Amino acid sequence: MTTVLIADDQPLQRFGFRMLLESQDDLTVLGEASNGGEAIRMTAELHPDVVLMDIRMPGMDGIEATRRIVASGDRTRVLILTTFDLDEYAHAGLRAGASGFLIKDAQPEDLLSGIRSVATGDAVVAPSLTRRLLDAYAHHLPAGSDTADVIPEADPRLSTLTEREREILTVIGKGWTNSEIAARLHLAESTVKTHVGRVLAKTGSRDRIQAVILAYDTKLVEPS
């Protein structure tokens, strides 16, 4: 059974999400939060598998709440909800440690599969879509952000990677799927999976999306 906490300041929206989730035999809603502070407190109390986190809420927003939940070391994973108008915040949410993001008016089956994917440790957003998001909005990062003037060789997260693993991280950042990596680098797909797993473990990346962001942060990949 996958447990979910819904964090959204709109009561009707929370009600709709609850109705959808509780129609599924394998999902249950532990509670509802109307702002980021409540989401943090309830996550610490209830330890849900997934927090369905809206970005814009009164008081503390979903990005800061995500950052604090992830920093707490709790096993809970966060699935960010955004709208087409707010896609520029998705990069910040992912950098805060979210395991993925969905458009708020996503089809019910996409929302359900996204929650299940996040609960099992997978990334919700396809690598190619993640790259398009980062390409579009990396230019909107503050000029003084910690991604500026980064030299890849100097980043300690890359220091333990072999040459092949660094190559794998680079193409993950470019949005290649495992099958594309296998075909283009002439590797067995099982070998690619092993390399990807080692890259995630060595760099401390929670999932593939975090690895994509690492590739951008360390300038292994540049926005196109």
mmCIF file of C-alpha atoms in Angstrom:
data_model
loop_
_atom_site.group_PDB
_atom_site.id
_atom_site.type_symbol
_atom_site.label_atom_id
_atom_site.label_comp_id
_atom_site.label_asym_id
_atom_site.label_seq_id
_atom_site.Cartn_x
_atom_site.Cartn_y
_atom_site.Cartn_z
ATOM 1 C CA MET A 1 0.000 0.000 0.000
ATOM 2 C CA THR A 2 1.393 3.403 -1.019
ATOM 3 C CA THR A 3 0.572 6.227 1.393
ATOM 4 C CA VAL A 4 0.138 9.803 0.200
ATOM 5 C CA LEU A 5 -0.063 13.243 1.793
ATOM 6 C CA ILE A 6 -1.829 15.897 -0.291
ATOM 7 C CA ALA A 7 -0.442 19.446 0.071
ATOM 8 C CA ASP A 8 -2.594 22.019 -1.718
ATOM 9 C CA ASP A 9 -4.268 25.210 -0.531
ATOM 10 C CA GLN A 10 -7.427 24.624 -2.583
ATOM 11 C CA PRO A 11 -9.994 22.503 -0.668
ATOM 12 C CA LEU A 12 -11.807 21.397 -3.818
ATOM 13 C CA GLN A 13 -8.540 20.366 -5.414
ATOM 14 C CA ARG A 14 -7.586 18.335 -2.327
ATOM 15 C CA PHE A 15 -11.007 16.714 -2.354
ATOM 16 C CA GLY A 16 -10.616 15.770 -6.015
ATOM 17 C CA PHE A 17 -7.185 14.273 -5.448
ATOM 18 C CA ARG A 18 -8.425 12.334 -2.412
ATOM 19 C CA MET A 19 -11.388 10.920 -4.314
ATOM 20 C CA LEU A 20 -9.124 9.805 -7.143
ATOM 21 C CA LEU A 21 -6.452 8.273 -4.931
ATOM 22 C CA GLU A 22 -8.878 6.474 -2.624
ATOM 23 C CA SER A 23 -10.579 4.877 -5.632
ATOM 24 C CA GLN A 24 -7.389 2.813 -6.011
ATOM 25 C CA ASP A 25 -6.806 -0.353 -4.009
ATOM 26 C CA ASP A 26 -3.079 0.285 -3.642
ATOM 27 C CA LEU A 27 -3.178 3.976 -2.630
ATOM 28 C CA THR A 28 -4.345 5.601 0.580
ATOM 29 C CA VAL A 29 -4.390 9.246 1.705
ATOM 30 C CA LEU A 30 -2.923 9.830 5.165
ATOM 31 C CA GLY A 31 -3.843 13.487 5.367
ATOM 32 C CA GLU A 32 -4.153 16.884 3.724
ATOM 33 C CA ALA A 33 -2.077 20.021 4.230
ATOM 34 C CA SER A 34 -3.074 23.502 3.111
ATOM 35 C CA ASN A 35 0.403 25.068 3.177
ATOM 36 C CA GLY A 36 4.072 24.194 3.221
ATOM 37 C CA GLY A 37 4.453 24.392 6.983
ATOM 38 C CA GLU A 38 1.625 21.926 7.516
ATOM 39 C CA ALA A 39 3.108 19.636 4.896
ATOM 40 C CA ILE A 40 6.432 19.517 6.744
ATOM 41 C CA ARG A 41 4.788 18.882 10.115
ATOM 42 C CA MET A 42 2.456 16.189 8.815
ATOM 43 C CA THR A 43 5.240 14.475 6.881
ATOM 44 C CA ALA A 44 7.297 14.248 10.077
ATOM 45 C CA GLU A 45 4.305 12.808 11.938
ATOM 46 C CA LEU A 46 2.853 10.473 9.313
ATOM 47 C CA HIS A 47 5.854 9.487 7.144
ATOM 48 C CA PRO A 48 3.909 9.099 3.888
ATOM 49 C CA ASP A 49 5.559 7.408 0.922
ATOM 50 C CA VAL A 50 4.751 10.382 -1.312
ATOM 51 C CA VAL A 51 3.808 14.020 -0.795
ATOM 52 C CA LEU A 52 1.743 15.432 -3.643
ATOM 53 C CA MET A 53 3.039 18.998 -3.381
ATOM 54 C CA ASP A 54 1.536 22.092 -4.967
ATOM 55 C CA ILE A 55 4.050 24.862 -5.633
ATOM 56 C CA ARG A 56 2.028 27.959 -4.806
ATOM 57 C CA MET A 57 0.614 27.956 -1.285
ATOM 58 C CA PRO A 58 0.245 30.713 1.320
ATOM 59 C CA GLY A 59 3.083 31.191 3.751
ATOM 60 C CA MET A 60 5.751 28.647 2.928
ATOM 61 C CA ASP A 61 5.543 27.524 -0.690
ATOM 62 C CA GLY A 62 5.924 24.010 -2.007
ATOM 63 C CA ILE A 63 9.529 24.449 -3.093
ATOM 64 C CA GLU A 64 10.770 25.417 0.360
ATOM 65 C CA ALA A 65 8.626 22.702 1.950
ATOM 66 C CA THR A 66 10.142 20.170 -0.438
ATOM 67 C CA ARG A 67 13.649 21.329 0.408
ATOM 68 C CA ARG A 68 13.024 20.913 4.139
ATOM 69 C CA ILE A 69 11.342 17.522 3.799
ATOM 70 C CA VAL A 70 14.229 16.180 1.734
ATOM 71 C CA ALA A 71 16.830 17.731 4.069
ATOM 72 C CA SER A 72 15.202 16.014 7.054
ATOM 73 C CA GLY A 73 16.333 12.650 5.722
ATOM 74 C CA ASP A 74 12.820 11.244 5.784
ATOM 75 C CA ARG A 75 12.182 8.426 3.295
ATOM 76 C CA THR A 76 9.234 10.406 1.895
ATOM 77 C CA ARG A 77 9.502 11.407 -1.762
ATOM 78 C CA VAL A 78 7.942 14.541 -3.185
ATOM 79 C CA LEU A 79 5.992 14.841 -6.415
ATOM 80 C CA ILE A 80 5.686 18.507 -7.420
ATOM 81 C CA LEU A 81 2.489 19.747 -9.064
ATOM 82 C CA THR A 82 2.755 22.705 -11.419
ATOM 83 C CA THR A 83 0.757 24.423 -14.132
ATOM 84 C CA PHE A 84 1.774 25.579 -17.576
ATOM 85 C CA ASP A 85 2.087 29.079 -16.137
ATOM 86 C CA LEU A 86 4.492 27.939 -13.446
ATOM 87 C CA ASP A 87 6.879 25.665 -15.311
ATOM 88 C CA GLU A 88 9.739 28.029 -14.471
ATOM 89 C CA TYR A 89 9.443 26.836 -10.872
ATOM 90 C CA ALA A 90 9.814 23.166 -11.758
ATOM 91 C CA HIS A 91 13.603 23.451 -12.014
ATOM 92 C CA ALA A 92 13.758 24.976 -8.529
ATOM 93 C CA GLY A 93 11.494 22.211 -7.204
ATOM 94 C CA LEU A 94 13.665 19.488 -8.657
ATOM 95 C CA ARG A 95 16.792 21.154 -7.318
ATOM 96 C CA ALA A 96 15.106 21.211 -3.911
ATOM 97 C CA GLY A 97 15.011 17.415 -4.059
ATOM 98 C CA ALA A 98 11.655 16.564 -5.593
ATOM 99 C CA SER A 99 11.572 13.257 -7.414
ATOM 100 C CA GLY A 100 9.570 14.637 -10.302
ATOM 101 C CA PHE A 101 6.816 16.940 -11.397
ATOM 102 C CA LEU A 102 3.478 16.738 -13.133
ATOM 103 C CA ILE A 103 1.225 19.287 -14.745
ATOM 104 C CA LYS A 104 -1.624 19.981 -12.330
ATOM 105 C CA ASP A 105 -4.321 19.108 -14.840
ATOM 106 C CA ALA A 106 -2.639 15.848 -15.870
ATOM 107 C CA GLN A 107 -4.867 12.966 -16.838
ATOM 108 C CA PRO A 108 -5.912 10.882 -13.795
ATOM 109 C CA GLU A 109 -4.016 7.827 -15.063
ATOM 110 C CA ASP A 110 -0.842 9.933 -15.434
ATOM 111 C CA LEU A 111 -1.166 11.269 -11.895
ATOM 112 C CA LEU A 112 -1.715 7.777 -10.485
ATOM 113 C CA SER A 113 1.177 6.242 -12.398
ATOM 114 C CA GLY A 114 3.368 9.183 -11.385
ATOM 115 C CA ILE A 115 2.659 8.641 -7.703
ATOM 116 C CA ARG A 116 3.373 4.933 -8.027
ATOM 117 C CA SER A 117 6.612 5.602 -9.897
ATOM 118 C CA VAL A 118 7.864 8.085 -7.319
ATOM 119 C CA ALA A 119 6.967 5.708 -4.480
ATOM 120 C CA THR A 120 9.187 3.008 -5.990
ATOM 121 C CA GLY A 121 12.109 5.378 -6.440
ATOM 122 C CA ASP A 122 11.728 6.132 -10.134
ATOM 123 C CA ALA A 123 11.637 9.549 -11.753
ATOM 124 C CA VAL A 124 8.248 10.688 -12.985
ATOM 125 C CA VAL A 125 9.377 12.821 -15.904
ATOM 126 C CA ALA A 126 10.882 11.146 -18.953
ATOM 127 C CA PRO A 127 14.546 12.113 -19.390
ATOM 128 C CA SER A 128 13.881 13.827 -22.725
ATOM 129 C CA LEU A 129 11.126 15.972 -21.177
ATOM 130 C CA THR A 130 13.369 16.815 -18.261
ATOM 131 C CA ARG A 131 16.021 18.028 -20.648
ATOM 132 C CA ARG A 132 13.572 20.235 -22.515
ATOM 133 C CA LEU A 133 12.450 21.758 -19.220
ATOM 134 C CA LEU A 134 16.007 22.494 -18.132
ATOM 135 C CA ASP A 135 16.951 23.814 -21.552
ATOM 136 C CA ALA A 136 14.014 26.209 -21.440
ATOM 137 C CA TYR A 137 14.483 27.498 -17.914
ATOM 138 C CA ALA A 138 18.150 27.099 -16.973
ATOM 139 C CA HIS A 139 18.603 30.604 -18.406
ATOM 140 C CA HIS A 140 16.203 31.936 -15.744
ATOM 141 C CA LEU A 141 18.425 30.887 -12.841
ATOM 142 C CA PRO A 142 19.625 33.826 -10.741
ATOM 143 C CA ALA A 143 22.949 35.223 -11.894
ATOM 144 C CA GLY A 144 24.453 34.556 -8.483
ATOM 145 C CA SER A 145 23.241 30.967 -8.265
ATOM 146 C CA ASP A 146 25.568 28.201 -7.236
ATOM 147 C CA THR A 147 25.602 26.863 -10.797
ATOM 148 C CA ALA A 148 27.661 29.776 -12.057
ATOM 149 C CA ASP A 149 31.311 29.303 -13.004
ATOM 150 C CA VAL A 150 31.373 25.661 -11.956
ATOM 151 C CA ILE A 151 34.350 23.673 -13.200
ATOM 152 C CA PRO A 152 33.265 20.020 -13.619
ATOM 153 C CA GLU A 153 36.660 18.624 -12.623
ATOM 154 C CA ALA A 154 36.508 20.550 -9.339
ATOM 155 C CA ASP A 155 33.120 19.258 -8.214
ATOM 156 C CA PRO A 156 33.575 16.587 -5.514
ATOM 157 C CA ARG A 157 30.450 14.748 -6.671
ATOM 158 C CA LEU A 158 32.274 13.829 -9.873
ATOM 159 C CA SER A 159 35.639 12.937 -8.342
ATOM 160 C CA THR A 160 34.850 9.255 -7.767
ATOM 161 C CA LEU A 161 33.400 8.600 -11.217
ATOM 162 C CA THR A 162 35.344 6.604 -13.752
ATOM 163 C CA GLU A 163 35.728 7.997 -17.265
ATOM 164 C CA ARG A 164 32.916 5.745 -18.478
ATOM 165 C CA GLU A 165 30.637 6.753 -15.576
ATOM 166 C CA ARG A 166 31.229 10.428 -16.308
ATOM 167 C CA GLU A 167 30.326 9.744 -19.921
ATOM 168 C CA ILE A 168 27.126 8.015 -18.761
ATOM 169 C CA LEU A 169 26.225 10.966 -16.520
ATOM 170 C CA THR A 170 26.771 13.345 -19.432
ATOM 171 C CA VAL A 171 24.416 11.480 -21.755
ATOM 172 C CA ILE A 172 21.840 11.093 -18.972
ATOM 173 C CA GLY A 173 21.943 14.883 -18.789
ATOM 174 C CA LYS A 174 21.382 15.045 -22.533
ATOM 175 C CA GLY A 175 18.150 13.117 -22.092
ATOM 176 C CA TRP A 176 19.222 9.741 -23.488
ATOM 177 C CA THR A 177 17.234 6.734 -22.320
ATOM 178 C CA ASN A 178 18.972 3.498 -21.311
ATOM 179 C CA SER A 179 18.178 1.927 -24.671
ATOM 180 C CA GLU A 180 19.577 4.962 -26.510
ATOM 181 C CA ILE A 181 22.734 4.864 -24.399
ATOM 182 C CA ALA A 182 23.151 1.158 -25.119
ATOM 183 C CA ALA A 183 22.716 1.612 -28.864
ATOM 184 C CA ARG A 184 24.894 4.698 -29.256
ATOM 185 C CA LEU A 185 27.716 3.584 -26.954
ATOM 186 C CA HIS A 186 27.566 -0.054 -28.119
ATOM 187 C CA LEU A 187 26.840 -1.451 -24.673
ATOM 188 C CA ALA A 188 24.422 -4.084 -23.406
ATOM 189 C CA GLU A 189 21.389 -2.486 -21.783
ATOM 190 C CA SER A 190 22.087 -4.456 -18.603
ATOM 191 C CA THR A 191 25.559 -2.885 -18.531
ATOM 192 C CA VAL A 192 24.033 0.564 -18.950
ATOM 193 C CA LYS A 193 21.684 -0.072 -16.029
ATOM 194 C CA THR A 194 24.673 -1.067 -13.899
ATOM 195 C CA HIS A 195 26.570 2.094 -14.867
ATOM 196 C CA VAL A 196 23.533 4.292 -14.193
ATOM 197 C CA GLY A 197 23.075 2.699 -10.771
ATOM 198 C CA ARG A 198 26.716 3.344 -9.901
ATOM 199 C CA VAL A 199 26.498 6.950 -11.082
ATOM 200 C CA LEU A 200 23.446 7.555 -8.892
ATOM 201 C CA ALA A 201 25.088 5.920 -5.886
ATOM 202 C CA LYS A 202 28.461 7.660 -6.229
ATOM 203 C CA THR A 203 26.994 11.120 -6.797
ATOM 204 C CA GLY A 204 24.325 10.800 -4.122
ATOM 205 C CA SER A 205 21.565 11.383 -6.679
ATOM 206 C CA ARG A 206 18.164 10.251 -5.443
ATOM 207 C CA ASP A 207 16.991 9.347 -8.933
ATOM 208 C CA ARG A 208 17.622 9.982 -12.617
ATOM 209 C CA ILE A 209 16.138 13.480 -12.520
ATOM 210 C CA GLN A 210 18.613 14.524 -9.832
ATOM 211 C CA ALA A 211 21.405 13.132 -12.010
ATOM 212 C CA VAL A 212 20.201 15.282 -14.916
ATOM 213 C CA ILE A 213 20.290 18.360 -12.701
ATOM 214 C CA LEU A 214 23.784 17.411 -11.488
ATOM 215 C CA ALA A 215 24.960 17.233 -15.106
ATOM 216 C CA TYR A 216 23.654 20.772 -15.644
ATOM 217 C CA ASP A 217 24.947 22.105 -12.331
ATOM 218 C CA THR A 218 28.477 20.870 -13.041
ATOM 219 C CA LYS A 219 28.351 22.109 -16.650
ATOM 220 C CA LEU A 220 28.822 18.628 -18.107
ATOM 221 C CA VAL A 221 25.762 19.583 -20.151
ATOM 222 C CA GLU A 222 24.947 23.080 -21.333
ATOM 223 C CA PRO A 223 21.442 24.350 -22.193
ATOM 224 C CA SER A 224 20.898 24.233 -25.927
#
